[in-house]
mmCIF file of C-alpha atoms in Angstrom:
data_model
loop_
_atom_site.group_PDB
_atom_site.id
_atom_site.type_symbol
_atom_site.label_atom_id
_atom_site.label_comp_id
_atom_site.label_asym_id
_atom_site.label_seq_id
_atom_site.Cartn_x
_atom_site.Cartn_y
_atom_site.Cartn_z
ATOM 1 C CA MET A 1195 -10.692 -24.774 -10.563
ATOM 2 C CA HIS A 1196 -14.007 -23.573 -9.152
ATOM 3 C CA SER A 1197 -17.324 -24.785 -11.103
ATOM 4 C CA PHE A 1198 -18.888 -22.074 -12.786
ATOM 5 C CA HIS A 1199 -21.564 -20.079 -11.508
ATOM 6 C CA GLY A 1200 -22.476 -16.960 -13.514
ATOM 7 C CA PHE A 1201 -21.061 -13.422 -12.980
ATOM 8 C CA PRO A 1202 -22.430 -12.008 -10.311
ATOM 9 C CA GLU A 1203 -24.012 -7.874 -11.012
ATOM 10 C CA ALA A 1204 -21.046 -7.807 -9.205
ATOM 11 C CA ALA A 1205 -19.133 -7.960 -12.493
ATOM 12 C CA LEU A 1206 -20.835 -5.651 -15.056
ATOM 13 C CA ASP A 1207 -20.983 -2.832 -12.432
ATOM 14 C CA PHE A 1208 -18.013 -3.092 -12.365
ATOM 15 C CA TYR A 1209 -17.318 -2.485 -15.355
ATOM 16 C CA ASP A 1210 -19.648 0.639 -15.426
ATOM 17 C CA ASP A 1211 -17.813 2.681 -13.523
ATOM 18 C CA LEU A 1212 -14.347 1.648 -14.536
ATOM 19 C CA GLU A 1213 -15.943 3.283 -18.258
ATOM 20 C CA ILE A 1214 -16.050 5.989 -15.689
ATOM 21 C CA ASP A 1215 -13.052 6.035 -14.583
ATOM 22 C CA ASN A 1216 -10.782 3.854 -15.673
ATOM 23 C CA THR A 1217 -7.549 4.669 -13.751
ATOM 24 C CA LYS A 1218 -4.733 2.899 -11.340
ATOM 25 C CA ALA A 1219 -6.510 4.372 -8.785
ATOM 26 C CA PHE A 1220 -9.632 2.616 -9.625
ATOM 27 C CA TRP A 1221 -8.350 -0.276 -10.572
ATOM 28 C CA THR A 1222 -6.100 -1.241 -7.438
ATOM 29 C CA GLU A 1223 -8.921 -0.081 -4.359
ATOM 30 C CA HIS A 1224 -11.344 -2.456 -6.789
ATOM 31 C CA ARG A 1225 -9.274 -5.059 -7.881
ATOM 32 C CA GLY A 1226 -10.735 -7.801 -5.469
ATOM 33 C CA ILE A 1227 -13.724 -7.435 -7.154
ATOM 34 C CA TYR A 1228 -12.424 -8.308 -10.140
ATOM 35 C CA ASP A 1229 -10.428 -11.095 -8.677
ATOM 36 C CA THR A 1230 -13.527 -12.723 -7.845
ATOM 37 C CA SER A 1231 -16.428 -11.038 -9.647
ATOM 38 C CA VAL A 1232 -15.201 -11.419 -13.140
ATOM 39 C CA ALA A 1233 -11.155 -12.846 -13.255
ATOM 40 C CA ALA A 1234 -12.144 -16.403 -11.844
ATOM 41 C CA PRO A 1235 -15.451 -16.791 -13.927
ATOM 42 C CA MET A 1236 -14.281 -16.157 -16.667
ATOM 43 C CA ARG A 1237 -11.825 -19.237 -15.698
ATOM 44 C CA ALA A 1238 -14.418 -20.873 -14.386
ATOM 45 C CA LEU A 1239 -16.949 -20.225 -18.133
ATOM 46 C CA VAL A 1240 -13.571 -21.568 -20.260
ATOM 47 C CA ALA A 1241 -12.497 -24.714 -17.882
ATOM 48 C CA GLY A 1242 -16.480 -25.899 -18.101
ATOM 49 C CA LEU A 1243 -15.525 -26.119 -21.704
ATOM 50 C CA GLU A 1244 -12.064 -26.557 -22.601
ATOM 51 C CA ASP A 1245 -13.016 -30.651 -22.729
ATOM 52 C CA GLU A 1246 -14.895 -30.361 -25.824
ATOM 53 C CA PHE A 1247 -13.367 -27.424 -27.552
ATOM 54 C CA GLY A 1248 -9.230 -26.699 -25.949
ATOM 55 C CA PRO A 1249 -7.469 -24.444 -23.626
ATOM 56 C CA ALA A 1250 -8.373 -21.264 -23.987
ATOM 57 C CA LYS A 1251 -6.666 -18.071 -23.021
ATOM 58 C CA VAL A 1252 -7.875 -15.810 -20.536
ATOM 59 C CA PHE A 1253 -7.076 -12.171 -22.101
ATOM 60 C CA ARG A 1254 -5.052 -9.558 -19.615
ATOM 61 C CA PRO A 1255 -6.955 -6.579 -17.713
ATOM 62 C CA PHE A 1256 -4.471 -4.345 -18.935
ATOM 63 C CA ARG A 1257 -4.134 -2.716 -22.442
ATOM 64 C CA ASP A 1258 -1.072 -1.621 -25.004
ATOM 65 C CA VAL A 1259 -1.103 1.863 -24.887
ATOM 66 C CA ARG A 1260 2.236 1.941 -26.949
ATOM 67 C CA PHE A 1261 0.857 2.662 -29.856
ATOM 68 C CA SER A 1262 -2.411 4.124 -29.092
ATOM 69 C CA LYS A 1263 -3.901 7.296 -28.866
ATOM 70 C CA ASP A 1264 -5.571 5.785 -26.240
ATOM 71 C CA LYS A 1265 -3.723 5.842 -23.002
ATOM 72 C CA THR A 1266 -6.352 4.820 -20.306
ATOM 73 C CA PRO A 1267 -4.049 1.260 -18.754
ATOM 74 C CA TYR A 1268 -7.349 -0.924 -18.092
ATOM 75 C CA LYS A 1269 -9.729 -3.193 -21.155
ATOM 76 C CA THR A 1270 -13.273 -1.934 -20.445
ATOM 77 C CA HIS A 1271 -13.817 -6.020 -20.697
ATOM 78 C CA GLN A 1272 -12.315 -9.504 -19.936
ATOM 79 C CA GLY A 1273 -12.096 -11.786 -22.973
ATOM 80 C CA ALA A 1274 -10.851 -15.196 -23.603
ATOM 81 C CA PHE A 1275 -10.030 -17.009 -26.809
ATOM 82 C CA VAL A 1276 -9.941 -21.055 -27.861
ATOM 83 C CA ALA A 1277 -7.710 -21.180 -30.927
ATOM 84 C CA ALA A 1278 -8.555 -23.703 -33.105
ATOM 85 C CA GLY A 1279 -6.373 -22.616 -35.946
ATOM 86 C CA ALA A 1280 -4.022 -19.432 -36.467
ATOM 87 C CA SER A 1281 -5.875 -16.712 -35.365
ATOM 88 C CA THR A 1282 -9.025 -18.903 -35.243
ATOM 89 C CA GLY A 1283 -11.119 -20.014 -32.658
ATOM 90 C CA TRP A 1284 -14.064 -19.227 -30.303
ATOM 91 C CA TYR A 1285 -13.966 -16.024 -27.643
ATOM 92 C CA VAL A 1286 -16.202 -14.486 -24.729
ATOM 93 C CA GLN A 1287 -16.360 -11.413 -23.482
ATOM 94 C CA VAL A 1288 -17.937 -10.275 -20.748
ATOM 95 C CA GLY A 1289 -17.902 -5.702 -19.389
ATOM 96 C CA ALA A 1290 -20.560 -2.821 -19.444
ATOM 97 C CA PRO A 1291 -22.908 -4.298 -22.438
ATOM 98 C CA GLY A 1292 -23.139 -7.992 -20.509
ATOM 99 C CA VAL A 1293 -21.662 -11.277 -22.247
ATOM 100 C CA ARG A 1294 -21.437 -11.765 -25.631
ATOM 101 C CA THR A 1295 -19.713 -14.656 -27.241
ATOM 102 C CA GLY A 1296 -18.096 -14.531 -30.801
ATOM 103 C CA ALA A 1297 -16.194 -16.750 -33.643
ATOM 104 C CA GLY A 1298 -14.710 -16.860 -36.363
ATOM 105 C CA PHE A 1299 -10.385 -15.587 -37.201
ATOM 106 C CA TYR A 1300 -9.558 -11.992 -36.680
ATOM 107 C CA ARG A 1301 -6.983 -11.832 -38.241
ATOM 108 C CA ALA A 1302 -4.271 -13.166 -41.289
ATOM 109 C CA GLU A 1303 -0.878 -13.663 -42.742
ATOM 110 C CA PRO A 1304 -1.457 -12.456 -46.432
ATOM 111 C CA ALA A 1305 -1.055 -16.454 -47.062
ATOM 112 C CA GLN A 1306 -3.107 -17.944 -44.861
ATOM 113 C CA LEU A 1307 -5.528 -14.316 -46.318
ATOM 114 C CA ALA A 1308 -4.846 -15.353 -49.803
ATOM 115 C CA ALA A 1309 -5.720 -18.877 -49.364
ATOM 116 C CA ILE A 1310 -9.159 -18.022 -47.296
ATOM 117 C CA ARG A 1311 -9.994 -15.918 -50.487
ATOM 118 C CA GLU A 1312 -9.408 -18.991 -52.786
ATOM 119 C CA ALA A 1313 -11.903 -20.773 -51.011
ATOM 120 C CA ILE A 1314 -14.569 -18.508 -50.755
ATOM 121 C CA ASP A 1315 -14.438 -17.414 -54.589
ATOM 122 C CA ASP A 1316 -14.738 -21.611 -54.884
ATOM 123 C CA ALA A 1317 -18.201 -22.692 -56.154
ATOM 124 C CA ARG A 1318 -18.296 -25.120 -53.869
ATOM 125 C CA SER A 1319 -16.695 -24.133 -50.513
ATOM 126 C CA GLY A 1320 -18.038 -19.965 -50.721
ATOM 127 C CA ARG A 1321 -21.422 -20.960 -51.647
ATOM 128 C CA ARG A 1322 -20.775 -23.070 -48.146
ATOM 129 C CA LEU A 1323 -19.962 -20.704 -45.915
ATOM 130 C CA GLU A 1324 -22.434 -18.516 -46.801
ATOM 131 C CA ARG A 1325 -24.557 -21.563 -46.043
ATOM 132 C CA ILE A 1326 -23.173 -21.263 -42.815
ATOM 133 C CA LEU A 1327 -23.326 -17.281 -42.318
ATOM 134 C CA ALA A 1328 -26.835 -17.192 -42.799
ATOM 135 C CA ALA A 1329 -27.684 -19.842 -41.147
ATOM 136 C CA LEU A 1330 -25.782 -18.147 -38.472
ATOM 137 C CA VAL A 1331 -27.625 -14.825 -38.733
ATOM 138 C CA ASP A 1332 -31.298 -16.203 -39.129
ATOM 139 C CA ASP A 1333 -30.220 -18.010 -35.263
ATOM 140 C CA GLY A 1334 -29.641 -14.667 -33.860
ATOM 141 C CA TRP A 1335 -26.012 -13.861 -35.038
ATOM 142 C CA SER A 1336 -24.590 -10.655 -36.260
ATOM 143 C CA VAL A 1337 -21.693 -10.484 -39.235
ATOM 144 C CA GLY A 1338 -18.097 -8.026 -38.552
ATOM 145 C CA GLY A 1339 -14.679 -8.221 -39.164
ATOM 146 C CA ASP A 1340 -12.132 -5.428 -40.934
ATOM 147 C CA ARG A 1341 -12.874 -5.380 -44.740
ATOM 148 C CA LEU A 1342 -11.858 -3.822 -48.016
ATOM 149 C CA LYS A 1343 -13.597 -0.672 -49.018
ATOM 150 C CA THR A 1344 -12.955 -1.917 -52.654
ATOM 151 C CA SER A 1345 -12.399 -5.389 -54.796
ATOM 152 C CA PRO A 1346 -9.115 -7.510 -53.336
ATOM 153 C CA ARG A 1347 -6.421 -6.938 -56.383
ATOM 154 C CA GLY A 1348 -8.044 -10.223 -58.608
ATOM 155 C CA TYR A 1349 -11.515 -9.863 -57.606
ATOM 156 C CA ASP A 1350 -13.960 -8.592 -60.144
ATOM 157 C CA ALA A 1351 -16.246 -5.975 -58.566
ATOM 158 C CA ASP A 1352 -19.405 -7.592 -59.388
ATOM 159 C CA HIS A 1353 -18.090 -11.343 -57.735
ATOM 160 C CA PRO A 1354 -21.327 -13.303 -57.239
ATOM 161 C CA ARG A 1355 -19.469 -13.154 -53.556
ATOM 162 C CA ILE A 1356 -17.639 -9.885 -53.617
ATOM 163 C CA GLU A 1357 -18.777 -9.119 -49.670
ATOM 164 C CA LEU A 1358 -16.785 -12.232 -48.600
ATOM 165 C CA LEU A 1359 -14.143 -11.525 -50.875
ATOM 166 C CA ARG A 1360 -13.048 -8.183 -49.077
ATOM 167 C CA HIS A 1361 -13.157 -9.303 -45.975
ATOM 168 C CA ARG A 1362 -9.872 -9.036 -44.161
ATOM 169 C CA SER A 1363 -10.893 -10.589 -40.720
ATOM 170 C CA LEU A 1364 -13.754 -12.246 -40.476
ATOM 171 C CA ALA A 1365 -15.705 -12.091 -36.715
ATOM 172 C CA LEU A 1366 -19.404 -13.333 -36.052
ATOM 173 C CA SER A 1367 -21.026 -12.086 -32.950
ATOM 174 C CA ARG A 1368 -24.198 -13.054 -30.371
ATOM 175 C CA ASP A 1369 -25.584 -10.951 -27.427
ATOM 176 C CA HIS A 1370 -27.030 -11.565 -24.690
ATOM 177 C CA GLY A 1371 -27.083 -9.108 -22.508
ATOM 178 C CA PHE A 1372 -28.738 -9.103 -19.697
ATOM 179 C CA ALA A 1373 -30.258 -12.543 -19.561
ATOM 180 C CA PRO A 1374 -31.056 -14.104 -16.486
ATOM 181 C CA TYR A 1375 -28.990 -16.126 -17.038
ATOM 182 C CA VAL A 1376 -25.701 -14.039 -17.032
ATOM 183 C CA HIS A 1377 -25.634 -14.204 -13.524
ATOM 184 C CA THR A 1378 -26.234 -19.008 -12.645
ATOM 185 C CA ALA A 1379 -24.114 -21.739 -14.308
ATOM 186 C CA ASP A 1380 -26.700 -21.661 -17.409
ATOM 187 C CA LEU A 1381 -25.086 -19.554 -19.314
ATOM 188 C CA LEU A 1382 -22.651 -22.731 -19.527
ATOM 189 C CA ASP A 1383 -25.163 -24.239 -21.625
ATOM 190 C CA HIS A 1384 -25.562 -21.060 -23.727
ATOM 191 C CA VAL A 1385 -21.385 -20.526 -24.759
ATOM 192 C CA ARG A 1386 -21.445 -23.390 -25.286
ATOM 193 C CA ALA A 1387 -24.641 -24.049 -27.537
ATOM 194 C CA ASP A 1388 -23.377 -20.912 -29.781
ATOM 195 C CA TRP A 1389 -19.927 -22.172 -29.355
ATOM 196 C CA GLN A 1390 -21.217 -25.950 -31.627
ATOM 197 C CA ALA A 1391 -23.278 -23.767 -33.516
ATOM 198 C CA ALA A 1392 -20.213 -21.352 -34.735
ATOM 199 C CA ARG A 1393 -18.258 -25.219 -35.110
ATOM 200 C CA PRO A 1394 -19.393 -24.768 -38.952
ATOM 201 C CA LEU A 1395 -17.542 -21.538 -39.764
ATOM 202 C CA VAL A 1396 -14.939 -22.024 -37.594
ATOM 203 C CA ASP A 1397 -13.714 -25.743 -39.711
ATOM 204 C CA TRP A 1398 -14.179 -24.199 -43.170
ATOM 205 C CA VAL A 1399 -12.000 -21.576 -41.984
ATOM 206 C CA VAL A 1400 -9.456 -23.703 -40.454
ATOM 207 C CA ARG A 1401 -9.723 -25.812 -43.997
ATOM 208 C CA ALA A 1402 -9.739 -23.070 -45.716
ATOM 209 C CA ALA A 1403 -6.508 -21.674 -44.389
ATOM 210 C CA GLY A 1404 -4.513 -24.555 -44.875
#
């Protein structure tokens, strides 16, 4: 495995062009750029973090279009995910907008979601989650995820943490965009720092989900 030297500008240019021409012909002609400027650096990046966080899944570049109205065949970003629990862990991606990191849970089975909501409902663990999220938001992270428009069954609309209880997934992200270090080996340290900062969130979800 080669050491990580950053994502070259060719990686961002590749996705700029792919967003315009998302076709098999474009992909075939530019596959070499994807392999050397996107896939290889991503594998090197997550390899450099494996000792601390665990092995990553580097996602395939192909979209599953079987049940989608959008039939464009290729993803317009390259992502990688390190699992700490069921559908829970750390994330990094590169695409036309640059580099983004993330952490949290992107899906939960009914029993897991019920356990997470019980932990949010509990005063002690729920307030701890609030403190974790507040610290991350203050540090430049954004809170996202799929949410109910109404209150989940069994919880009152005036619950002090009703906004958190509405989450069916909870993912925080931090954009690095086109920062100069994206193209250098220093990006690895930035991703490591982000994932370390988000570890309390990941650990909270893993414990809550059981």
